[in-house]
PDB file of C-alpha atoms in Angstrom:
ATOM      1  CA  UNK A  52       1.974  63.308  43.678  1.00 35.00           C
ATOM      2  CA  UNK A  53       1.379  64.039  47.300  1.00 41.00           C
ATOM      3  CA  UNK A  54      -2.251  63.640  48.327  1.00 38.00           C
ATOM      4  CA  UNK A  55      -3.576  66.823  49.694  1.00 45.00           C
ATOM      5  CA  UNK A  56      -6.364  66.772  52.212  1.00 44.00           C
ATOM      6  CA  UNK A  57      -7.555  70.090  53.481  1.00 50.00           C
ATOM      7  CA  UNK A  58     -10.218  70.401  56.240  1.00 50.00           C
ATOM      8  CA  UNK A  59     -11.614  73.873  56.208  1.00 59.00           C
ATOM      9  CA  UNK A  60     -14.767  75.347  57.709  1.00 78.00           C
ATOM     10  CA  UNK A  61     -16.460  78.389  56.306  1.00 89.00           C
ATOM     11  CA  UNK A  62     -19.222  79.926  58.452  1.00 92.00           C
ATOM     12  CA  UNK A  63     -21.760  82.497  57.224  1.00 94.00           C
ATOM     13  CA  UNK A  64     -24.079  84.562  59.398  1.00 94.00           C
ATOM     14  CA  UNK A  65     -26.728  87.173  58.462  1.00 93.00           C
ATOM     15  CA  UNK A  66     -27.206  90.321  60.543  1.00 92.00           C
ATOM     16  CA  UNK A  67     -29.011  93.489  59.783  1.00 88.00           C
ATOM     17  CA  UNK A  68     -28.990  92.930  56.019  1.00 89.00           C
ATOM     18  CA  UNK A  69     -25.341  91.899  55.769  1.00 94.00           C
ATOM     19  CA  UNK A  70     -23.895  88.450  55.116  1.00 94.00           C
ATOM     20  CA  UNK A  71     -20.625  87.736  56.919  1.00 96.00           C
ATOM     21  CA  UNK A  72     -18.519  84.652  55.884  1.00 96.00           C
ATOM     22  CA  UNK A  73     -15.349  83.648  57.640  1.00 95.00           C
ATOM     23  CA  UNK A  74     -12.861  80.950  56.772  1.00 94.00           C
ATOM     24  CA  UNK A  75      -9.561  80.085  58.429  1.00 94.00           C
ATOM     25  CA  UNK A  76      -6.771  77.691  57.545  1.00 95.00           C
ATOM     26  CA  UNK A  77      -3.237  77.031  58.934  1.00 95.00           C
ATOM     27  CA  UNK A  78      -0.452  76.968  56.364  1.00 97.00           C
ATOM     28  CA  UNK A  79       2.878  75.276  56.880  1.00 97.00           C
ATOM     29  CA  UNK A  80       4.898  78.160  55.568  1.00 97.00           C
ATOM     30  CA  UNK A  81       6.487  81.453  56.719  1.00 97.00           C
ATOM     31  CA  UNK A  82       4.385  84.539  56.931  1.00 96.00           C
ATOM     32  CA  UNK A  83       6.442  86.037  54.114  1.00 97.00           C
ATOM     33  CA  UNK A  84       5.464  83.185  51.765  1.00 97.00           C
ATOM     34  CA  UNK A  85       1.745  83.510  52.752  1.00 98.00           C
ATOM     35  CA  UNK A  86       1.962  87.243  52.185  1.00 97.00           C
ATOM     36  CA  UNK A  87       3.307  86.669  48.642  1.00 98.00           C
ATOM     37  CA  UNK A  88       0.258  84.507  47.845  1.00 98.00           C
ATOM     38  CA  UNK A  89      -2.088  87.180  49.252  1.00 98.00           C
ATOM     39  CA  UNK A  90      -0.267  89.837  47.099  1.00 97.00           C
ATOM     40  CA  UNK A  91      -0.624  87.551  44.151  1.00 97.00           C
ATOM     41  CA  UNK A  92      -4.460  87.093  44.689  1.00 97.00           C
ATOM     42  CA  UNK A  93      -5.066  90.851  45.228  1.00 95.00           C
ATOM     43  CA  UNK A  94      -3.058  91.824  42.117  1.00 95.00           C
ATOM     44  CA  UNK A  95      -4.732  89.312  39.862  1.00 95.00           C
ATOM     45  CA  UNK A  96      -8.150  90.207  41.215  1.00 94.00           C
ATOM     46  CA  UNK A  97      -7.766  93.875  40.350  1.00 94.00           C
ATOM     47  CA  UNK A  98      -5.660  93.646  37.169  1.00 93.00           C
ATOM     48  CA  UNK A  99      -6.944  90.573  35.360  1.00 92.00           C
ATOM     49  CA  UNK A 100      -9.391  88.460  37.374  1.00 90.00           C
ATOM     50  CA  UNK A 101      -9.351  85.727  34.751  1.00 90.00           C
ATOM     51  CA  UNK A 102      -5.817  84.761  35.851  1.00 93.00           C
ATOM     52  CA  UNK A 103      -7.298  83.645  39.175  1.00 94.00           C
ATOM     53  CA  UNK A 104      -9.005  80.787  37.338  1.00 92.00           C
ATOM     54  CA  UNK A 105      -5.443  79.451  36.665  1.00 94.00           C
ATOM     55  CA  UNK A 106      -4.788  78.922  40.355  1.00 96.00           C
ATOM     56  CA  UNK A 107      -6.919  80.443  43.167  1.00 96.00           C
ATOM     57  CA  UNK A 108     -10.257  79.797  41.504  1.00 94.00           C
ATOM     58  CA  UNK A 109      -9.482  76.256  40.334  1.00 94.00           C
ATOM     59  CA  UNK A 110     -12.454  74.040  41.221  1.00 91.00           C
ATOM     60  CA  UNK A 111     -14.864  76.967  41.726  1.00 87.00           C
ATOM     61  CA  UNK A 112     -16.639  76.621  38.427  1.00 77.00           C
ATOM     62  CA  UNK A 113     -15.913  77.256  34.803  1.00 61.00           C
ATOM     63  CA  UNK A 114     -15.420  80.883  33.622  1.00 57.00           C
ATOM     64  CA  UNK A 115     -17.780  82.217  31.051  1.00 51.00           C
ATOM     65  CA  UNK A 116     -16.343  84.146  28.107  1.00 44.00           C
ATOM     66  CA  UNK A 117     -18.149  87.163  26.620  1.00 42.00           C
ATOM     67  CA  UNK A 118     -19.558  84.910  23.828  1.00 43.00           C
ATOM     68  CA  UNK A 119     -20.832  81.965  26.003  1.00 49.00           C
ATOM     69  CA  UNK A 120     -24.470  81.461  26.635  1.00 48.00           C
ATOM     70  CA  UNK A 121     -26.058  79.858  29.732  1.00 46.00           C
ATOM     71  CA  UNK A 122     -29.669  79.658  28.671  1.00 47.00           C
ATOM     72  CA  UNK A 123     -29.729  75.874  28.275  1.00 44.00           C
ATOM     73  CA  UNK A 124     -27.666  74.945  31.273  1.00 47.00           C
ATOM     74  CA  UNK A 125     -29.006  72.929  34.094  1.00 48.00           C
ATOM     75  CA  UNK A 126     -28.806  75.233  37.050  1.00 49.00           C
ATOM     76  CA  UNK A 127     -28.558  74.501  40.752  1.00 60.00           C
ATOM     77  CA  UNK A 128     -28.173  76.816  43.688  1.00 64.00           C
ATOM     78  CA  UNK A 129     -24.351  76.561  43.406  1.00 71.00           C
ATOM     79  CA  UNK A 130     -24.553  78.311  40.041  1.00 73.00           C
ATOM     80  CA  UNK A 131     -27.717  80.461  40.602  1.00 72.00           C
ATOM     81  CA  UNK A 132     -25.653  83.588  39.953  1.00 80.00           C
ATOM     82  CA  UNK A 133     -22.947  83.648  37.320  1.00 83.00           C
ATOM     83  CA  UNK A 134     -20.491  86.394  36.137  1.00 85.00           C
ATOM     84  CA  UNK A 135     -19.162  86.992  32.661  1.00 88.00           C
ATOM     85  CA  UNK A 136     -16.042  89.145  32.861  1.00 89.00           C
ATOM     86  CA  UNK A 137     -15.573  91.579  29.990  1.00 90.00           C
ATOM     87  CA  UNK A 138     -13.121  94.458  30.754  1.00 89.00           C
ATOM     88  CA  UNK A 139     -10.699  95.434  33.571  1.00 90.00           C
ATOM     89  CA  UNK A 140      -8.882  98.599  34.579  1.00 93.00           C
ATOM     90  CA  UNK A 141      -6.319  99.129  37.293  1.00 95.00           C
ATOM     91  CA  UNK A 142      -4.267 102.098  38.555  1.00 96.00           C
ATOM     92  CA  UNK A 143      -1.240 100.833  40.476  1.00 94.00           C
ATOM     93  CA  UNK A 144      -0.531 104.242  42.006  1.00 95.00           C
ATOM     94  CA  UNK A 145      -3.817 104.427  43.848  1.00 96.00           C
ATOM     95  CA  UNK A 146      -4.637 100.653  43.959  1.00 95.00           C
ATOM     96  CA  UNK A 147      -8.075 101.459  42.478  1.00 96.00           C
ATOM     97  CA  UNK A 148      -9.569  99.376  39.723  1.00 94.00           C
ATOM     98  CA  UNK A 149     -12.806  98.218  38.186  1.00 93.00           C
ATOM     99  CA  UNK A 150     -14.166  95.326  36.218  1.00 91.00           C
ATOM    100  CA  UNK A 151     -17.045  95.370  33.702  1.00 92.00           C
ATOM    101  CA  UNK A 152     -19.201  92.248  34.024  1.00 90.00           C
ATOM    102  CA  UNK A 153     -22.456  90.748  32.988  1.00 91.00           C
ATOM    103  CA  UNK A 154     -24.356  89.402  35.982  1.00 88.00           C
ATOM    104  CA  UNK A 155     -26.342  86.347  34.892  1.00 87.00           C
ATOM    105  CA  UNK A 156     -29.275  84.881  36.775  1.00 82.00           C
ATOM    106  CA  UNK A 157     -29.958  81.944  34.535  1.00 79.00           C
ATOM    107  CA  UNK A 158     -33.482  81.628  33.039  1.00 73.00           C
ATOM    108  CA  UNK A 159     -34.343  84.972  34.657  1.00 78.00           C
ATOM    109  CA  UNK A 160     -32.326  87.931  33.571  1.00 80.00           C
ATOM    110  CA  UNK A 161     -28.840  89.138  32.586  1.00 86.00           C
ATOM    111  CA  UNK A 162     -27.616  92.472  33.930  1.00 85.00           C
ATOM    112  CA  UNK A 163     -25.280  93.730  31.300  1.00 91.00           C
ATOM    113  CA  UNK A 164     -22.118  95.817  31.602  1.00 90.00           C
ATOM    114  CA  UNK A 165     -22.120  96.305  35.382  1.00 89.00           C
ATOM    115  CA  UNK A 166     -19.107  98.445  36.553  1.00 91.00           C
ATOM    116  CA  UNK A 167     -17.807  97.166  39.854  1.00 90.00           C
ATOM    117  CA  UNK A 168     -15.000  99.206  41.374  1.00 93.00           C
ATOM    118  CA  UNK A 169     -12.415  98.001  43.898  1.00 94.00           C
ATOM    119  CA  UNK A 170      -9.889  99.664  46.288  1.00 96.00           C
ATOM    120  CA  UNK A 171      -7.082  97.807  47.943  1.00 96.00           C
ATOM    121  CA  UNK A 172      -5.658  98.823  51.331  1.00 97.00           C
ATOM    122  CA  UNK A 173      -2.986  97.152  53.391  1.00 96.00           C
ATOM    123  CA  UNK A 174      -1.969  97.493  57.068  1.00 96.00           C
ATOM    124  CA  UNK A 175      -0.026  95.643  59.813  1.00 94.00           C
ATOM    125  CA  UNK A 176      -1.098  96.033  63.370  1.00 94.00           C
ATOM    126  CA  UNK A 177       1.175  96.167  66.390  1.00 90.00           C
ATOM    127  CA  UNK A 178       0.659  92.473  67.091  1.00 90.00           C
ATOM    128  CA  UNK A 179       2.223  91.710  63.643  1.00 91.00           C
ATOM    129  CA  UNK A 180      -0.995  90.678  61.940  1.00 96.00           C
ATOM    130  CA  UNK A 181      -1.428  91.823  58.368  1.00 98.00           C
ATOM    131  CA  UNK A 182      -4.854  92.985  57.133  1.00 98.00           C
ATOM    132  CA  UNK A 183      -5.134  93.182  53.384  1.00 98.00           C
ATOM    133  CA  UNK A 184      -8.561  94.477  52.419  1.00 97.00           C
ATOM    134  CA  UNK A 185     -10.450  94.945  49.135  1.00 96.00           C
ATOM    135  CA  UNK A 186     -13.505  97.140  49.145  1.00 96.00           C
ATOM    136  CA  UNK A 187     -16.018  96.741  46.383  1.00 92.00           C
ATOM    137  CA  UNK A 188     -18.163  99.692  45.218  1.00 88.00           C
ATOM    138  CA  UNK A 189     -21.278  99.463  43.121  1.00 79.00           C
ATOM    139  CA  UNK A 190     -24.356 101.517  43.370  1.00 63.00           C
ATOM    140  CA  UNK A 191     -27.482  99.861  42.049  1.00 69.00           C
ATOM    141  CA  UNK A 192     -30.061  97.205  42.564  1.00 71.00           C
ATOM    142  CA  UNK A 193     -27.573  94.293  42.874  1.00 79.00           C
ATOM    143  CA  UNK A 194     -25.064  95.227  45.464  1.00 84.00           C
ATOM    144  CA  UNK A 195     -24.732  97.846  48.211  1.00 86.00           C
ATOM    145  CA  UNK A 196     -21.648  96.856  50.253  1.00 87.00           C
ATOM    146  CA  UNK A 197     -18.997  94.272  49.774  1.00 93.00           C
ATOM    147  CA  UNK A 198     -15.560  93.950  51.296  1.00 96.00           C
ATOM    148  CA  UNK A 199     -13.080  91.102  51.874  1.00 96.00           C
ATOM    149  CA  UNK A 200     -10.112  91.015  54.236  1.00 98.00           C
ATOM    150  CA  UNK A 201      -7.205  88.610  54.423  1.00 98.00           C
ATOM    151  CA  UNK A 202      -5.669  88.428  57.894  1.00 98.00           C
ATOM    152  CA  UNK A 203      -2.162  86.956  57.898  1.00 98.00           C
ATOM    153  CA  UNK A 204      -1.229  85.834  61.445  1.00 97.00           C
ATOM    154  CA  UNK A 205       2.177  84.261  62.223  1.00 96.00           C
ATOM    155  CA  UNK A 206       1.953  81.361  64.661  1.00 96.00           C
ATOM    156  CA  UNK A 207       5.575  80.209  64.458  1.00 96.00           C
ATOM    157  CA  UNK A 208       8.532  80.599  62.085  1.00 94.00           C
ATOM    158  CA  UNK A 209       7.050  77.991  59.677  1.00 94.00           C
ATOM    159  CA  UNK A 210       3.345  78.121  60.477  1.00 97.00           C
ATOM    160  CA  UNK A 211       1.007  80.895  59.549  1.00 98.00           C
ATOM    161  CA  UNK A 212      -2.775  81.298  59.852  1.00 97.00           C
ATOM    162  CA  UNK A 213      -4.700  82.732  56.973  1.00 97.00           C
ATOM    163  CA  UNK A 214      -8.185  84.016  57.660  1.00 97.00           C
ATOM    164  CA  UNK A 215     -10.583  85.488  55.160  1.00 97.00           C
ATOM    165  CA  UNK A 216     -13.477  87.700  56.231  1.00 96.00           C
ATOM    166  CA  UNK A 217     -16.172  88.624  53.599  1.00 97.00           C
ATOM    167  CA  UNK A 218     -19.039  91.021  54.133  1.00 96.00           C
ATOM    168  CA  UNK A 219     -21.839  91.526  51.508  1.00 94.00           C
ATOM    169  CA  UNK A 220     -24.985  93.561  51.554  1.00 91.00           C
ATOM    170  CA  UNK A 221     -27.095  93.208  48.464  1.00 88.00           C
ATOM    171  CA  UNK A 222     -29.362  95.610  46.760  1.00 84.00           C
ATOM    172  CA  UNK A 223     -33.133  95.094  46.597  1.00 78.00           C
ATOM    173  CA  UNK A 224     -33.117  92.637  43.661  1.00 75.00           C
ATOM    174  CA  UNK A 225     -30.720  90.106  45.276  1.00 75.00           C
ATOM    175  CA  UNK A 226     -32.353  90.726  48.683  1.00 76.00           C
ATOM    176  CA  UNK A 227     -35.558  89.383  47.081  1.00 73.00           C
ATOM    177  CA  UNK A 228     -33.738  86.615  45.189  1.00 73.00           C
ATOM    178  CA  UNK A 229     -31.158  85.301  47.591  1.00 83.00           C
ATOM    179  CA  UNK A 230     -31.953  83.630  50.912  1.00 86.00           C
ATOM    180  CA  UNK A 231     -29.355  82.678  53.503  1.00 89.00           C
ATOM    181  CA  UNK A 232     -29.567  79.048  52.288  1.00 89.00           C
ATOM    182  CA  UNK A 233     -28.990  80.113  48.692  1.00 87.00           C
ATOM    183  CA  UNK A 234     -26.090  82.381  49.672  1.00 89.00           C
ATOM    184  CA  UNK A 235     -24.383  79.520  51.604  1.00 90.00           C
ATOM    185  CA  UNK A 236     -24.808  77.055  48.705  1.00 88.00           C
ATOM    186  CA  UNK A 237     -23.588  79.691  46.262  1.00 86.00           C
ATOM    187  CA  UNK A 238     -20.577  80.973  48.181  1.00 89.00           C
ATOM    188  CA  UNK A 239     -19.370  78.865  51.067  1.00 91.00           C
ATOM    189  CA  UNK A 240     -17.956  75.981  49.112  1.00 91.00           C
ATOM    190  CA  UNK A 241     -16.248  78.501  46.730  1.00 91.00           C
ATOM    191  CA  UNK A 242     -14.528  80.293  49.675  1.00 93.00           C
ATOM    192  CA  UNK A 243     -13.503  77.000  51.109  1.00 93.00           C
ATOM    193  CA  UNK A 244     -11.911  76.001  47.727  1.00 93.00           C
ATOM    194  CA  UNK A 245     -10.126  79.415  47.269  1.00 95.00           C
ATOM    195  CA  UNK A 246      -8.608  79.312  50.712  1.00 95.00           C
ATOM    196  CA  UNK A 247      -7.462  75.715  50.150  1.00 94.00           C
ATOM    197  CA  UNK A 248      -5.940  76.675  46.818  1.00 95.00           C
ATOM    198  CA  UNK A 249      -4.014  79.537  48.477  1.00 97.00           C
ATOM    199  CA  UNK A 250      -2.750  77.112  51.061  1.00 96.00           C
ATOM    200  CA  UNK A 251      -1.413  74.743  48.473  1.00 96.00           C
ATOM    201  CA  UNK A 252       0.056  77.585  46.483  1.00 97.00           C
ATOM    202  CA  UNK A 253       1.970  78.737  49.499  1.00 97.00           C
ATOM    203  CA  UNK A 254       3.128  75.242  50.491  1.00 97.00           C
ATOM    204  CA  UNK A 255       3.835  73.688  47.139  1.00 96.00           C
ATOM    205  CA  UNK A 256       4.096  76.580  44.673  1.00 94.00           C
ATOM    206  CA  UNK A 257       1.234  75.284  42.510  1.00 94.00           C
ATOM    207  CA  UNK A 258      -2.414  74.382  42.677  1.00 94.00           C
ATOM    208  CA  UNK A 259      -3.918  71.100  41.493  1.00 87.00           C
ATOM    209  CA  UNK A 260      -7.578  70.317  40.859  1.00 73.00           C
ATOM    210  CA  UNK A 261      -8.675  68.231  43.895  1.00 62.00           C
ATOM    211  CA  UNK A 262     -12.169  67.455  42.672  1.00 54.00           C
ATOM    212  CA  UNK A 263     -13.002  63.741  42.445  1.00 48.00           C
ATOM    213  CA  UNK A 264     -13.025  62.256  38.891  1.00 45.00           C
ATOM    214  CA  UNK A 265     -16.362  61.872  37.170  1.00 41.00           C
ATOM    215  CA  UNK A 266     -17.656  58.289  37.253  1.00 44.00           C
TER     216      UNK A 266
END
């Protein structure tokens, strides 16, 4: 098996109530191959997010089923917010979908049956860069604004840059609960892992778990 070493850097800034995270990686593949992986990610995210745990979300944490409990788990900042996915709807004609989730803050509270909607838009600018964007809509105490955009930028025939921009503005509950340090610990390593998985999927057609074995 080829040893895969991926050096990524994800930066997060906080301005006027909004967290902005950005990660970039160069992929040794054509832009068409990278675009296929972006399409795969967007489709799974909207139609059945649990499929992402089979490839893009490998190494980001175990998925909780509707019957799992987290009350007795040891919790650190990397898992200070957890999601339990319960139901998904998607309309391919409009590219609109929603997911019903329980948002779990271990040892504090579980927000049950939250409906989080998504709308997917796609464009290519004159310089040949593709911008695939997913806007998240939820009105409540947890989340005000969230959107993520994949930018696919061809560098050469067999080299493509993939950039992910993520913007999040929380509602009053998470504004009180989540600091910049907590947000970074919660999200940055996951974004780093997801982009790395997408790179491996584009280059090798599969994703392997690159976490070191437990001692």
